[in-house]
PDB file of C-alpha atoms in Angstrom:
ATOM      1  CA  MET A   1     -79.002 -10.290 -58.786  1.00  0.00           C
ATOM      2  CA  ARG A   2     -80.026  -7.718 -56.174  1.00  0.00           C
ATOM      3  CA  THR A   3     -83.647  -7.586 -55.174  1.00  0.00           C
ATOM      4  CA  ILE A   4     -85.127  -4.124 -54.757  1.00  0.00           C
ATOM      5  CA  ILE A   5     -87.327  -4.084 -51.697  1.00  0.00           C
ATOM      6  CA  VAL A   6     -88.661  -1.134 -49.722  1.00  0.00           C
ATOM      7  CA  VAL A   7     -89.443  -1.902 -46.086  1.00  0.00           C
ATOM      8  CA  PRO A   8     -90.977   0.093 -43.211  1.00  0.00           C
ATOM      9  CA  TYR A   9     -88.602   2.248 -41.155  1.00  0.00           C
ATOM     10  CA  ASP A  10     -86.472   0.244 -38.726  1.00  0.00           C
ATOM     11  CA  ASP A  11     -85.389   1.831 -35.416  1.00  0.00           C
ATOM     12  CA  LYS A  12     -82.115  -0.129 -35.699  1.00  0.00           C
ATOM     13  CA  TRP A  13     -80.917   1.850 -38.748  1.00  0.00           C
ATOM     14  CA  PRO A  14     -79.416   4.737 -36.719  1.00  0.00           C
ATOM     15  CA  GLU A  15     -77.588   2.200 -34.525  1.00  0.00           C
ATOM     16  CA  MET A  16     -76.279   0.410 -37.611  1.00  0.00           C
ATOM     17  CA  PHE A  17     -75.019   3.734 -38.930  1.00  0.00           C
ATOM     18  CA  GLU A  18     -73.305   4.590 -35.623  1.00  0.00           C
ATOM     19  CA  ALA A  19     -71.535   1.223 -35.504  1.00  0.00           C
ATOM     20  CA  GLU A  20     -70.324   1.574 -39.085  1.00  0.00           C
ATOM     21  CA  SER A  21     -69.303   5.184 -38.488  1.00  0.00           C
ATOM     22  CA  LEU A  22     -67.031   4.078 -35.639  1.00  0.00           C
ATOM     23  CA  LEU A  23     -65.519   1.390 -37.859  1.00  0.00           C
ATOM     24  CA  LEU A  24     -64.846   3.905 -40.639  1.00  0.00           C
ATOM     25  CA  LYS A  25     -63.280   6.421 -38.239  1.00  0.00           C
ATOM     26  CA  THR A  26     -60.968   3.678 -36.989  1.00  0.00           C
ATOM     27  CA  LEU A  27     -60.070   2.500 -40.494  1.00  0.00           C
ATOM     28  CA  LEU A  28     -59.583   5.894 -42.092  1.00  0.00           C
ATOM     29  CA  GLY A  29     -58.117   7.965 -39.286  1.00  0.00           C
ATOM     30  CA  GLY A  30     -57.384  11.575 -40.141  1.00  0.00           C
ATOM     31  CA  VAL A  31     -58.497  11.391 -43.788  1.00  0.00           C
ATOM     32  CA  ALA A  32     -62.138  11.145 -42.588  1.00  0.00           C
ATOM     33  CA  LYS A  33     -63.290  14.618 -41.597  1.00  0.00           C
ATOM     34  CA  SER A  34     -67.054  14.014 -41.163  1.00  0.00           C
ATOM     35  CA  ILE A  35     -69.351  11.025 -41.440  1.00  0.00           C
ATOM     36  CA  HIS A  36     -73.080  11.524 -42.005  1.00  0.00           C
ATOM     37  CA  HIS A  37     -76.057   9.180 -42.148  1.00  0.00           C
ATOM     38  CA  ILE A  38     -77.909  10.021 -45.376  1.00  0.00           C
ATOM     39  CA  GLY A  39     -80.527   8.455 -47.598  1.00  0.00           C
ATOM     40  CA  SER A  40     -83.928   7.209 -46.580  1.00  0.00           C
ATOM     41  CA  THR A  41     -82.666   5.139 -43.642  1.00  0.00           C
ATOM     42  CA  SER A  42     -81.591   8.440 -42.048  1.00  0.00           C
ATOM     43  CA  VAL A  43     -85.131   9.861 -42.047  1.00  0.00           C
ATOM     44  CA  PRO A  44     -87.166   8.644 -39.031  1.00  0.00           C
ATOM     45  CA  GLY A  45     -90.379   6.946 -40.125  1.00  0.00           C
ATOM     46  CA  LEU A  46     -89.485   6.768 -43.834  1.00  0.00           C
ATOM     47  CA  SER A  47     -89.775   3.443 -45.637  1.00  0.00           C
ATOM     48  CA  ALA A  48     -86.539   2.528 -47.394  1.00  0.00           C
ATOM     49  CA  LYS A  49     -84.405  -0.091 -49.004  1.00  0.00           C
ATOM     50  CA  PRO A  50     -82.641  -1.590 -45.954  1.00  0.00           C
ATOM     51  CA  VAL A  51     -79.227  -0.233 -46.953  1.00  0.00           C
ATOM     52  CA  ILE A  52     -77.405   2.257 -44.739  1.00  0.00           C
ATOM     53  CA  ASP A  53     -76.146   5.162 -46.853  1.00  0.00           C
ATOM     54  CA  ILE A  54     -73.083   6.868 -45.437  1.00  0.00           C
ATOM     55  CA  LEU A  55     -71.712  10.195 -46.605  1.00  0.00           C
ATOM     56  CA  LEU A  56     -68.009  10.475 -45.909  1.00  0.00           C
ATOM     57  CA  GLU A  57     -66.264  13.843 -46.148  1.00  0.00           C
ATOM     58  CA  VAL A  58     -62.523  13.486 -46.611  1.00  0.00           C
ATOM     59  CA  SER A  59     -59.631  15.928 -46.673  1.00  0.00           C
ATOM     60  CA  ASP A  60     -58.402  14.648 -50.052  1.00  0.00           C
ATOM     61  CA  ILE A  61     -60.428  12.319 -52.260  1.00  0.00           C
ATOM     62  CA  ASN A  62     -57.279  10.925 -53.908  1.00  0.00           C
ATOM     63  CA  GLU A  63     -55.733  10.145 -50.521  1.00  0.00           C
ATOM     64  CA  LEU A  64     -58.784   7.990 -49.746  1.00  0.00           C
ATOM     65  CA  ASP A  65     -57.744   5.647 -52.582  1.00  0.00           C
ATOM     66  CA  ARG A  66     -54.819   4.512 -50.413  1.00  0.00           C
ATOM     67  CA  TYR A  67     -57.368   3.025 -47.976  1.00  0.00           C
ATOM     68  CA  ASN A  68     -59.052   0.680 -50.472  1.00  0.00           C
ATOM     69  CA  SER A  69     -57.277  -2.338 -48.969  1.00  0.00           C
ATOM     70  CA  ALA A  70     -58.371  -1.419 -45.426  1.00  0.00           C
ATOM     71  CA  MET A  71     -61.939  -0.898 -46.671  1.00  0.00           C
ATOM     72  CA  ASN A  72     -61.785  -4.281 -48.403  1.00  0.00           C
ATOM     73  CA  HIS A  73     -60.716  -5.951 -45.143  1.00  0.00           C
ATOM     74  CA  ALA A  74     -63.788  -4.384 -43.506  1.00  0.00           C
ATOM     75  CA  GLY A  75     -66.029  -5.987 -46.143  1.00  0.00           C
ATOM     76  CA  TYR A  76     -66.298  -3.102 -48.610  1.00  0.00           C
ATOM     77  CA  ILE A  77     -65.737  -3.245 -52.349  1.00  0.00           C
ATOM     78  CA  ALA A  78     -64.303  -0.076 -53.899  1.00  0.00           C
ATOM     79  CA  ARG A  79     -66.182   1.041 -57.005  1.00  0.00           C
ATOM     80  CA  GLY A  80     -64.197   4.194 -57.798  1.00  0.00           C
ATOM     81  CA  GLU A  81     -66.269   7.173 -58.914  1.00  0.00           C
ATOM     82  CA  ASN A  82     -69.077   4.875 -60.096  1.00  0.00           C
ATOM     83  CA  GLY A  83     -70.552   7.496 -62.397  1.00  0.00           C
ATOM     84  CA  ILE A  84     -70.190  10.620 -60.235  1.00  0.00           C
ATOM     85  CA  SER A  85     -67.083  12.706 -60.808  1.00  0.00           C
ATOM     86  CA  GLY A  86     -65.118  13.391 -57.630  1.00  0.00           C
ATOM     87  CA  ARG A  87     -66.784  10.610 -55.645  1.00  0.00           C
ATOM     88  CA  ARG A  88     -65.430   7.385 -54.230  1.00  0.00           C
ATOM     89  CA  TYR A  89     -68.092   4.725 -53.764  1.00  0.00           C
ATOM     90  CA  PHE A  90     -67.900   1.596 -51.631  1.00  0.00           C
ATOM     91  CA  ILE A  91     -70.464  -1.176 -51.166  1.00  0.00           C
ATOM     92  CA  LYS A  92     -70.746  -3.799 -48.449  1.00  0.00           C
ATOM     93  CA  GLY A  93     -72.771  -7.003 -48.472  1.00  0.00           C
ATOM     94  CA  GLY A  94     -72.762  -7.993 -52.155  1.00  0.00           C
ATOM     95  CA  ASP A  95     -76.245  -8.868 -53.457  1.00  0.00           C
ATOM     96  CA  GLN A  96     -77.527  -8.515 -49.875  1.00  0.00           C
ATOM     97  CA  ARG A  97     -76.089  -5.008 -49.650  1.00  0.00           C
ATOM     98  CA  SER A  98     -76.111  -3.629 -46.108  1.00  0.00           C
ATOM     99  CA  HIS A  99     -74.086  -0.396 -46.430  1.00  0.00           C
ATOM    100  CA  GLN A 100     -72.829   1.965 -49.089  1.00  0.00           C
ATOM    101  CA  VAL A 101     -70.357   4.776 -48.625  1.00  0.00           C
ATOM    102  CA  HIS A 102     -70.388   7.887 -50.806  1.00  0.00           C
ATOM    103  CA  ALA A 103     -67.143   9.792 -50.230  1.00  0.00           C
ATOM    104  CA  PHE A 104     -66.435  13.349 -51.359  1.00  0.00           C
ATOM    105  CA  ALA A 105     -63.879  15.995 -50.515  1.00  0.00           C
ATOM    106  CA  VAL A 106     -64.934  18.476 -47.855  1.00  0.00           C
ATOM    107  CA  GLY A 107     -66.855  21.300 -49.527  1.00  0.00           C
ATOM    108  CA  ASP A 108     -67.989  19.293 -52.566  1.00  0.00           C
ATOM    109  CA  MET A 109     -71.459  20.363 -53.772  1.00  0.00           C
ATOM    110  CA  GLN A 110     -72.640  16.750 -53.566  1.00  0.00           C
ATOM    111  CA  VAL A 111     -72.205  16.902 -49.782  1.00  0.00           C
ATOM    112  CA  VAL A 112     -74.421  19.980 -49.629  1.00  0.00           C
ATOM    113  CA  ARG A 113     -77.053  18.326 -51.844  1.00  0.00           C
ATOM    114  CA  HIS A 114     -77.214  15.071 -49.863  1.00  0.00           C
ATOM    115  CA  LEU A 115     -77.481  16.821 -46.506  1.00  0.00           C
ATOM    116  CA  ALA A 116     -80.038  19.357 -47.750  1.00  0.00           C
ATOM    117  CA  PHE A 117     -82.324  16.629 -49.113  1.00  0.00           C
ATOM    118  CA  ARG A 118     -82.020  14.549 -45.941  1.00  0.00           C
ATOM    119  CA  ASP A 119     -82.766  17.513 -43.682  1.00  0.00           C
ATOM    120  CA  TYR A 120     -85.678  18.595 -45.894  1.00  0.00           C
ATOM    121  CA  LEU A 121     -87.304  15.149 -45.620  1.00  0.00           C
ATOM    122  CA  ARG A 122     -86.724  15.089 -41.865  1.00  0.00           C
ATOM    123  CA  LYS A 123     -88.574  18.422 -41.514  1.00  0.00           C
ATOM    124  CA  ASN A 124     -91.380  17.665 -43.996  1.00  0.00           C
ATOM    125  CA  ARG A 125     -93.219  14.511 -42.899  1.00  0.00           C
ATOM    126  CA  VAL A 126     -95.952  14.794 -45.545  1.00  0.00           C
ATOM    127  CA  ILE A 127     -93.402  15.032 -48.339  1.00  0.00           C
ATOM    128  CA  ALA A 128     -91.440  12.149 -46.813  1.00  0.00           C
ATOM    129  CA  GLY A 129     -94.673  10.129 -46.887  1.00  0.00           C
ATOM    130  CA  GLU A 130     -95.166  10.972 -50.570  1.00  0.00           C
ATOM    131  CA  TYR A 131     -91.601   9.889 -51.219  1.00  0.00           C
ATOM    132  CA  ALA A 132     -92.240   6.568 -49.466  1.00  0.00           C
ATOM    133  CA  GLU A 133     -95.221   5.932 -51.747  1.00  0.00           C
ATOM    134  CA  ILE A 134     -93.166   6.735 -54.840  1.00  0.00           C
ATOM    135  CA  LYS A 135     -90.408   4.398 -53.668  1.00  0.00           C
ATOM    136  CA  LEU A 136     -92.846   1.562 -52.987  1.00  0.00           C
ATOM    137  CA  SER A 137     -94.364   1.964 -56.469  1.00  0.00           C
ATOM    138  CA  ALA A 138     -90.937   2.248 -58.074  1.00  0.00           C
ATOM    139  CA  ALA A 139     -89.786  -0.957 -56.352  1.00  0.00           C
ATOM    140  CA  LEU A 140     -92.793  -2.822 -57.791  1.00  0.00           C
ATOM    141  CA  LEU A 141     -92.569  -1.310 -61.278  1.00  0.00           C
ATOM    142  CA  SER A 142     -88.799  -1.624 -61.663  1.00  0.00           C
ATOM    143  CA  LYS A 143     -88.770  -5.432 -61.466  1.00  0.00           C
ATOM    144  CA  ASN A 144     -85.367  -5.307 -59.696  1.00  0.00           C
ATOM    145  CA  ASP A 145     -83.797  -3.041 -62.309  1.00  0.00           C
ATOM    146  CA  VAL A 146     -81.883  -0.563 -60.141  1.00  0.00           C
ATOM    147  CA  HIS A 147     -81.568   1.972 -62.970  1.00  0.00           C
ATOM    148  CA  ARG A 148     -85.310   1.916 -63.614  1.00  0.00           C
ATOM    149  CA  TYR A 149     -85.955   2.204 -59.863  1.00  0.00           C
ATOM    150  CA  SER A 150     -83.773   5.321 -59.723  1.00  0.00           C
ATOM    151  CA  ALA A 151     -85.351   6.779 -62.860  1.00  0.00           C
ATOM    152  CA  LEU A 152     -88.857   6.370 -61.415  1.00  0.00           C
ATOM    153  CA  LYS A 153     -87.836   8.456 -58.382  1.00  0.00           C
ATOM    154  CA  ALA A 154     -85.744  11.024 -60.242  1.00  0.00           C
ATOM    155  CA  ASN A 155     -88.380  13.712 -60.917  1.00  0.00           C
ATOM    156  CA  PHE A 156     -89.560  13.723 -57.305  1.00  0.00           C
ATOM    157  CA  ILE A 157     -85.998  13.925 -55.984  1.00  0.00           C
ATOM    158  CA  GLU A 158     -84.974  16.643 -58.434  1.00  0.00           C
ATOM    159  CA  HIS A 159     -88.020  18.793 -57.634  1.00  0.00           C
ATOM    160  CA  HIS A 160     -87.714  18.461 -53.862  1.00  0.00           C
ATOM    161  CA  LEU A 161     -83.946  18.819 -53.882  1.00  0.00           C
ATOM    162  CA  ARG A 162     -84.393  22.204 -55.576  1.00  0.00           C
ATOM    163  CA  LEU A 163     -86.898  23.185 -52.885  1.00  0.00           C
ATOM    164  CA  ALA A 164     -84.525  21.959 -50.167  1.00  0.00           C
ATOM    165  CA  LEU A 165     -81.593  23.940 -51.560  1.00  0.00           C
ATOM    166  CA  ASN A 166     -83.751  27.063 -51.950  1.00  0.00           C
ATOM    167  CA  ALA A 167     -85.000  26.754 -48.368  1.00  0.00           C
ATOM    168  CA  GLN A 168     -81.442  26.291 -47.151  1.00  0.00           C
ATOM    169  CA  GLU A 169     -80.299  29.371 -49.070  1.00  0.00           C
ATOM    170  CA  ARG A 170     -83.142  31.486 -47.619  1.00  0.00           C
ATOM    171  CA  SER A 171     -82.285  30.433 -44.064  1.00  0.00           C
ATOM    172  CA  ARG A 172     -78.713  31.712 -44.338  1.00  0.00           C
TER     173      ARG A 172
END
């Protein structure tokens, strides 16, 4: 069973992302169009579960399925859509998860949402601090139930994601 733990920001997280990004570019070649560090580990100073979230934009989501064996050799387990239509999801590290890849086709709205929320937290330190507190409480209250952990954060994320998308729209 996975343990849900939220730890203080680690300066090594960007380096871990960069190393994994290079591995993915090598494995996936031309199908990988962009690779982004997302999630709480991508926000300097933000406490997080110590799992590197990677957003992978691909030319064709179905073409990515042909790389499941290569991803497996690199330590990833393919989980298919895993509840989000149009996504391919990969995890690395088993119960001691170290990385997870969320792959979408270039232009998918999920890409826009993930990047908007990340950038919003990077620009708004006070809100990022509030999010850290919510995550710490959620980790304690969830008793290692990942669905409960996510549910306890959902209202905050939904509210601030709307604000992030609105701010992004106004800046265009």
